[in-house]
Amino acid sequence: MLDFLTDKFKDAIRNLNGNLLYEVRIRANKPTLVNYGGKYCLLGPFGIAGSASGALRACYADIEEIIYRASEFSVYSVTEQLRQGFLTGSGGERIGLSGIFVYERGDSFTVKEVTSLNVRVPHEVRGCSLPVYKACFSGGLSSVLILSAPGCGKTTILRDLARQISETGPINILIDDERNEISAAYRDFSLDVGAYSDIIRYSYKREALACAVRAMRPDLIVTDELAGEELAEVARCIRAGVYVVASAHARDIASASQIPFLGQAIQEKLFDYYVVLAAGKIGEIEGIYDRELCAC
């Protein structure tokens, strides 16, 4: 994990408890921050720093080297990821990029002169999805939408939920892993998403979901971070008899209702259950609601 970081950052992180490390935010010529145990702290050469003056700072060469390492020394091989403003590390780490976005014929082409990196560290927390599983799947398969603000543990819960469902017996689960975060699969390494899961990686959701239903015949699809243009394909899957477990960014049910595509899903009662994670708390479930928005 985090093997693509330059030595000074890796040496500092070795002094931290990896189970509590959720993000590393590296900005050129600015103090480095880590999300450690749910709080943002300064990262110094020997772990948590007490002041900005004692924090590690990256130069532009550090950032370029991290990107080069994360792309396995071939930036051209990750062009499609760069178009979307991120890279995925070999351990499933999502590396968000800030810099100058270059456009070609109206579409994002790449990011250059990167000034900031946000490295999100995946975690396998076995059993974290058990409350969701008991509330939503004890009677069989269902379609579930997990809602939360960014960084509250949606992907970790999706990963564990796929494993939990898989353990109930033979069932065909298709994981649409657009950024390779759910499974964090890389060569011989993969986080546990269950024995009966098939994984599509690095494909846009609309294409992946359409192909998956025709070619893989899943009973259940698991996917992360729905956007507005993807809802129609998700709706087609559900109406075709395939259950879908997905996540989306919204603080709560009221906020989701104000987001056009989520409001449409709620109004049409597309999902059987809605799971809301507590804001500002990683992995804590605030409420579970049925399709009528009644608390379970």
CSV table of C-alpha atoms in Angstrom, one decimal:
chain,number,residue,atom,x,y,z
A,1,MET,CA,0.0,0.0,0.0
A,2,LEU,CA,1.2,3.5,-0.9
A,3,ASP,CA,4.3,2.1,-2.6
A,4,PHE,CA,4.2,4.9,-5.2
A,5,LEU,CA,5.0,7.6,-2.6
A,6,THR,CA,8.5,9.1,-2.4
A,7,ASP,CA,10.7,7.9,0.4
A,8,LYS,CA,10.2,10.8,2.7
A,9,PHE,CA,6.5,10.3,2.7
A,10,LYS,CA,6.7,6.5,3.1
A,11,ASP,CA,9.1,6.9,6.0
A,12,ALA,CA,6.8,9.3,7.8
A,13,ILE,CA,3.7,7.1,7.3
A,14,ARG,CA,5.5,4.1,8.7
A,15,ASN,CA,5.2,5.8,12.1
A,16,LEU,CA,1.4,5.9,11.8
A,17,ASN,CA,-1.2,3.2,12.4
A,18,GLY,CA,-2.3,2.2,8.9
A,19,ASN,CA,-5.7,1.2,10.0
A,20,LEU,CA,-6.4,4.8,11.0
A,21,LEU,CA,-5.0,6.4,7.8
A,22,TYR,CA,-7.7,7.4,5.3
A,23,GLU,CA,-6.2,10.2,3.2
A,24,VAL,CA,-2.8,11.8,2.4
A,25,ARG,CA,-3.1,15.3,1.0
A,26,ILE,CA,0.1,16.5,-0.7
A,27,ARG,CA,0.3,20.1,-2.1
A,28,ALA,CA,3.3,21.6,-3.7
A,29,ASN,CA,5.3,23.8,-1.3
A,30,LYS,CA,2.6,23.5,1.4
A,31,PRO,CA,2.3,21.4,4.6
A,32,THR,CA,1.1,17.8,4.1
A,33,LEU,CA,-2.1,16.7,5.7
A,34,VAL,CA,-3.4,13.3,6.6
A,35,ASN,CA,-6.9,12.2,7.6
A,36,TYR,CA,-5.9,10.2,10.6
A,37,GLY,CA,-8.7,8.6,12.6
A,38,GLY,CA,-11.2,10.8,11.0
A,39,LYS,CA,-9.4,14.1,11.8
A,40,TYR,CA,-7.0,16.1,9.6
A,41,CYS,CA,-3.5,16.3,11.0
A,42,LEU,CA,-0.2,17.6,9.8
A,43,LEU,CA,2.3,15.0,8.7
A,44,GLY,CA,5.9,15.4,9.8
A,45,PRO,CA,9.0,13.3,9.1
A,46,PHE,CA,8.3,11.1,12.2
A,47,GLY,CA,4.5,10.9,12.1
A,48,ILE,CA,2.0,13.5,13.2
A,49,ALA,CA,3.5,17.0,13.4
A,50,GLY,CA,2.6,19.6,16.0
A,51,SER,CA,2.8,22.6,13.8
A,52,ALA,CA,2.9,23.6,10.1
A,53,SER,CA,6.6,24.5,10.4
A,54,GLY,CA,7.4,20.8,11.3
A,55,ALA,CA,5.3,19.3,8.5
A,56,LEU,CA,6.6,17.7,5.4
A,57,ARG,CA,6.3,19.7,2.2
A,58,ALA,CA,6.4,18.4,-1.4
A,59,CYS,CA,8.2,20.1,-4.2
A,60,TYR,CA,6.9,19.8,-7.8
A,61,ALA,CA,9.5,17.1,-8.5
A,62,ASP,CA,8.0,15.0,-5.6
A,63,ILE,CA,4.5,15.2,-7.2
A,64,GLU,CA,5.8,14.3,-10.6
A,65,GLU,CA,7.7,11.3,-9.2
A,66,ILE,CA,4.6,10.1,-7.4
A,67,ILE,CA,2.5,10.3,-10.5
A,68,TYR,CA,5.3,8.5,-12.5
A,69,ARG,CA,5.5,5.7,-9.9
A,70,ALA,CA,1.7,5.3,-9.6
A,71,SER,CA,1.4,4.9,-13.4
A,72,GLU,CA,4.1,2.2,-13.2
A,73,PHE,CA,6.5,4.5,-15.1
A,74,SER,CA,4.2,4.9,-18.1
A,75,VAL,CA,2.0,7.9,-17.9
A,76,TYR,CA,0.6,7.0,-21.3
A,77,SER,CA,-0.8,3.8,-20.0
A,78,VAL,CA,-3.2,5.7,-17.7
A,79,THR,CA,-4.4,8.4,-20.1
A,80,GLU,CA,-8.0,7.5,-19.6
A,81,GLN,CA,-7.7,7.9,-15.8
A,82,LEU,CA,-5.9,11.2,-16.2
A,83,ARG,CA,-8.8,12.4,-18.4
A,84,GLN,CA,-11.0,12.0,-15.3
A,85,GLY,CA,-8.6,13.7,-12.9
A,86,PHE,CA,-7.4,10.7,-11.0
A,87,LEU,CA,-5.0,7.7,-10.9
A,88,THR,CA,-5.4,4.4,-9.1
A,89,GLY,CA,-2.5,3.0,-7.2
A,90,SER,CA,-1.6,-0.7,-7.1
A,91,GLY,CA,-3.3,-1.2,-3.7
A,92,GLY,CA,-6.6,0.5,-4.9
A,93,GLU,CA,-5.6,3.9,-3.6
A,94,ARG,CA,-7.4,6.7,-5.5
A,95,ILE,CA,-5.1,9.6,-6.3
A,96,GLY,CA,-7.0,12.7,-7.1
A,97,LEU,CA,-5.2,15.3,-9.1
A,98,SER,CA,-5.4,19.1,-9.2
A,99,GLY,CA,-3.7,21.1,-11.8
A,100,ILE,CA,-4.3,22.4,-15.3
A,101,PHE,CA,-6.9,20.4,-17.2
A,102,VAL,CA,-6.2,20.3,-21.0
A,103,TYR,CA,-9.2,19.9,-23.3
A,104,GLU,CA,-9.3,18.6,-26.9
A,105,ARG,CA,-12.4,19.0,-29.0
A,106,GLY,CA,-14.4,20.0,-26.0
A,107,ASP,CA,-13.5,17.0,-23.9
A,108,SER,CA,-11.0,16.7,-21.0
A,109,PHE,CA,-7.8,15.2,-22.5
A,110,THR,CA,-5.3,15.2,-19.6
A,111,VAL,CA,-4.1,17.0,-16.5
A,112,LYS,CA,-0.7,18.7,-16.5
A,113,GLU,CA,1.4,20.8,-14.1
A,114,VAL,CA,-0.2,19.0,-11.2
A,115,THR,CA,0.0,21.0,-7.9
A,116,SER,CA,-2.0,18.8,-5.5
A,117,LEU,CA,-2.6,15.1,-4.8
A,118,ASN,CA,-5.4,13.6,-2.6
A,119,VAL,CA,-4.5,10.0,-1.9
A,120,ARG,CA,-7.5,8.1,-0.5
A,121,VAL,CA,-6.5,4.9,1.2
A,122,PRO,CA,-8.8,1.9,0.9
A,123,HIS,CA,-9.6,-0.2,4.0
A,124,GLU,CA,-11.1,-3.7,4.4
A,125,VAL,CA,-13.3,-3.6,7.5
A,126,ARG,CA,-14.8,-7.0,7.8
A,127,GLY,CA,-18.3,-6.9,9.2
A,128,CYS,CA,-18.9,-3.1,8.8
A,129,SER,CA,-21.8,-3.8,6.5
A,130,LEU,CA,-23.6,-6.2,8.8
A,131,PRO,CA,-26.3,-3.7,9.9
A,132,VAL,CA,-27.1,-3.0,6.2
A,133,TYR,CA,-27.1,-6.7,5.4
A,134,LYS,CA,-29.5,-7.6,8.3
A,135,ALA,CA,-31.9,-4.7,7.4
A,136,CYS,CA,-31.9,-5.0,3.7
A,137,PHE,CA,-30.9,-8.6,2.7
A,138,SER,CA,-32.2,-10.9,5.4
A,139,GLY,CA,-35.3,-11.7,3.3
A,140,GLY,CA,-33.4,-12.0,0.0
A,141,LEU,CA,-31.9,-9.7,-2.6
A,142,SER,CA,-32.9,-6.1,-2.8
A,143,SER,CA,-31.8,-2.9,-4.5
A,144,VAL,CA,-30.0,-0.4,-2.1
A,145,LEU,CA,-28.7,3.1,-2.4
A,146,ILE,CA,-26.0,4.2,0.1
A,147,LEU,CA,-25.9,8.0,0.6
A,148,SER,CA,-23.2,10.1,2.3
A,149,ALA,CA,-20.9,13.0,2.0
A,150,PRO,CA,-17.5,12.2,0.4
A,151,GLY,CA,-15.1,10.2,2.6
A,152,CYS,CA,-17.6,8.7,5.0
A,153,GLY,CA,-17.0,5.0,4.1
A,154,LYS,CA,-19.4,4.2,1.3
A,155,THR,CA,-16.9,2.2,-0.7
A,156,THR,CA,-15.7,0.2,2.3
A,157,ILE,CA,-19.3,-0.7,3.1
A,158,LEU,CA,-20.0,-1.7,-0.5
A,159,ARG,CA,-16.9,-3.9,-0.5
A,160,ASP,CA,-17.9,-5.7,2.7
A,161,LEU,CA,-21.5,-6.0,1.6
A,162,ALA,CA,-20.5,-7.8,-1.6
A,163,ARG,CA,-18.5,-10.3,0.5
A,164,GLN,CA,-21.4,-10.7,3.0
A,165,ILE,CA,-23.9,-11.5,0.2
A,166,SER,CA,-21.5,-13.8,-1.5
A,167,GLU,CA,-21.1,-15.9,1.6
A,168,THR,CA,-24.8,-16.7,1.7
A,169,GLY,CA,-24.2,-19.2,-1.2
A,170,PRO,CA,-23.8,-19.3,-4.9
A,171,ILE,CA,-25.0,-16.1,-6.5
A,172,ASN,CA,-23.7,-14.1,-9.4
A,173,ILE,CA,-22.5,-10.7,-8.3
A,174,LEU,CA,-21.1,-8.2,-10.8
A,175,ILE,CA,-18.9,-5.4,-9.4
A,176,ASP,CA,-18.6,-2.4,-11.7
A,177,ASP,CA,-15.4,-1.1,-10.3
A,178,GLU,CA,-14.9,2.1,-12.4
A,179,ARG,CA,-11.8,3.3,-10.5
A,180,ASN,CA,-10.6,-0.1,-9.2
A,181,GLU,CA,-11.4,1.0,-5.6
A,182,ILE,CA,-14.0,-1.6,-4.5
A,183,SER,CA,-11.8,-4.6,-5.2
A,184,ALA,CA,-8.5,-2.9,-5.4
A,185,ALA,CA,-7.5,-5.8,-7.7
A,186,TYR,CA,-4.0,-5.8,-9.0
A,187,ARG,CA,-2.2,-8.8,-10.4
A,188,ASP,CA,-2.2,-11.3,-7.5
A,189,PHE,CA,-3.6,-8.8,-4.9
A,190,SER,CA,-7.3,-8.1,-4.3
A,191,LEU,CA,-9.4,-7.1,-1.4
A,192,ASP,CA,-12.1,-9.7,-0.5
A,193,VAL,CA,-15.3,-9.1,-2.4
A,194,GLY,CA,-16.5,-12.6,-2.2
A,195,ALA,CA,-16.1,-15.9,-4.1
A,196,TYR,CA,-18.9,-15.3,-6.5
A,197,SER,CA,-18.1,-11.8,-7.7
A,198,ASP,CA,-17.1,-10.9,-11.2
A,199,ILE,CA,-15.4,-7.5,-11.7
A,200,ILE,CA,-15.3,-5.0,-14.5
A,201,ARG,CA,-12.6,-2.3,-14.0
A,202,TYR,CA,-12.0,1.1,-15.5
A,203,SER,CA,-15.1,1.1,-17.6
A,204,TYR,CA,-17.6,3.9,-17.7
A,205,LYS,CA,-20.7,2.8,-15.8
A,206,ARG,CA,-23.2,3.2,-18.7
A,207,GLU,CA,-21.2,0.9,-21.0
A,208,ALA,CA,-20.2,-1.5,-18.2
A,209,LEU,CA,-23.8,-2.0,-16.9
A,210,ALA,CA,-25.3,-2.4,-20.4
A,211,CYS,CA,-22.7,-5.0,-21.3
A,212,ALA,CA,-22.8,-6.8,-18.0
A,213,VAL,CA,-26.5,-7.5,-18.1
A,214,ARG,CA,-26.3,-9.0,-21.6
A,215,ALA,CA,-23.0,-10.9,-21.2
A,216,MET,CA,-22.5,-11.8,-17.5
A,217,ARG,CA,-26.2,-12.3,-16.4
A,218,PRO,CA,-25.7,-11.1,-12.8
A,219,ASP,CA,-28.2,-11.5,-10.1
A,220,LEU,CA,-26.8,-8.4,-8.3
A,221,ILE,CA,-24.7,-5.4,-9.5
A,222,VAL,CA,-22.6,-3.4,-7.1
A,223,THR,CA,-21.3,-0.1,-8.2
A,224,ASP,CA,-20.0,3.1,-6.6
A,225,GLU,CA,-20.7,6.9,-6.9
A,226,LEU,CA,-23.6,7.2,-9.3
A,227,ALA,CA,-23.8,10.3,-11.4
A,228,GLY,CA,-26.9,11.8,-13.1
A,229,GLU,CA,-26.4,10.4,-16.5
A,230,GLU,CA,-25.9,6.9,-15.1
A,231,LEU,CA,-29.3,6.6,-13.4
A,232,ALA,CA,-31.1,5.6,-16.6
A,233,GLU,CA,-28.9,2.6,-17.1
A,234,VAL,CA,-29.2,1.6,-13.4
A,235,ALA,CA,-33.0,1.9,-13.8
A,236,ARG,CA,-32.9,-0.4,-16.8
A,237,CYS,CA,-31.0,-3.0,-14.9
A,238,ILE,CA,-33.5,-3.0,-12.0
A,239,ARG,CA,-36.5,-3.1,-14.3
A,240,ALA,CA,-34.8,-6.0,-16.1
A,241,GLY,CA,-34.8,-8.0,-12.9
A,242,VAL,CA,-31.2,-7.3,-11.8
A,243,TYR,CA,-30.8,-6.0,-8.2
A,244,VAL,CA,-28.4,-3.0,-7.8
A,245,VAL,CA,-26.5,-1.9,-4.8
A,246,ALA,CA,-24.9,1.6,-5.4
A,247,SER,CA,-23.7,4.7,-3.7
A,248,ALA,CA,-24.1,8.4,-4.3
A,249,HIS,CA,-23.1,11.7,-2.7
A,250,ALA,CA,-25.7,13.3,-0.6
A,251,ARG,CA,-25.7,14.3,3.0
A,252,ASP,CA,-29.1,12.9,3.8
A,253,ILE,CA,-32.5,11.9,2.3
A,254,ALA,CA,-33.7,15.5,2.2
A,255,SER,CA,-30.5,16.6,0.4
A,256,ALA,CA,-30.8,13.7,-2.0
A,257,SER,CA,-34.4,14.7,-2.9
A,258,GLN,CA,-33.1,18.1,-4.0
A,259,ILE,CA,-30.5,16.5,-6.4
A,260,PRO,CA,-32.4,16.0,-9.7
A,261,PHE,CA,-31.4,12.4,-10.5
A,262,LEU,CA,-31.5,11.2,-6.9
A,263,GLY,CA,-34.9,12.9,-6.4
A,264,GLN,CA,-36.1,11.1,-9.5
A,265,ALA,CA,-35.0,7.7,-8.1
A,266,ILE,CA,-36.7,8.4,-4.8
A,267,GLN,CA,-39.9,9.6,-6.4
A,268,GLU,CA,-40.0,6.6,-8.7
A,269,LYS,CA,-39.2,4.3,-5.7
A,270,LEU,CA,-36.4,2.7,-7.8
A,271,PHE,CA,-34.5,1.4,-4.8
A,272,ASP,CA,-35.9,-0.9,-2.0
A,273,TYR,CA,-33.8,0.7,0.7
A,274,TYR,CA,-31.8,3.9,1.3
A,275,VAL,CA,-28.8,3.8,3.7
A,276,VAL,CA,-27.6,7.2,5.1
A,277,LEU,CA,-24.1,7.4,6.6
A,278,ALA,CA,-23.5,9.9,9.4
A,279,ALA,CA,-21.8,13.1,8.2
A,280,GLY,CA,-18.3,13.6,9.5
A,281,LYS,CA,-18.1,10.1,10.9
A,282,ILE,CA,-16.5,7.3,8.9
A,283,GLY,CA,-18.6,4.2,8.5
A,284,GLU,CA,-21.3,5.1,11.0
A,285,ILE,CA,-24.9,4.5,9.8
A,286,GLU,CA,-27.3,7.3,10.6
A,287,GLY,CA,-30.4,5.6,9.3
A,288,ILE,CA,-31.9,3.0,7.0
A,289,TYR,CA,-35.1,3.7,5.1
A,290,ASP,CA,-37.4,1.7,2.9
A,291,ARG,CA,-38.8,2.8,-0.5
A,292,GLU,CA,-41.5,4.7,1.3
A,293,LEU,CA,-38.8,6.5,3.3
A,294,CYS,CA,-39.9,5.0,6.5
A,295,ALA,CA,-37.1,4.2,9.0
A,296,CYS,CA,-36.3,0.5,9.3
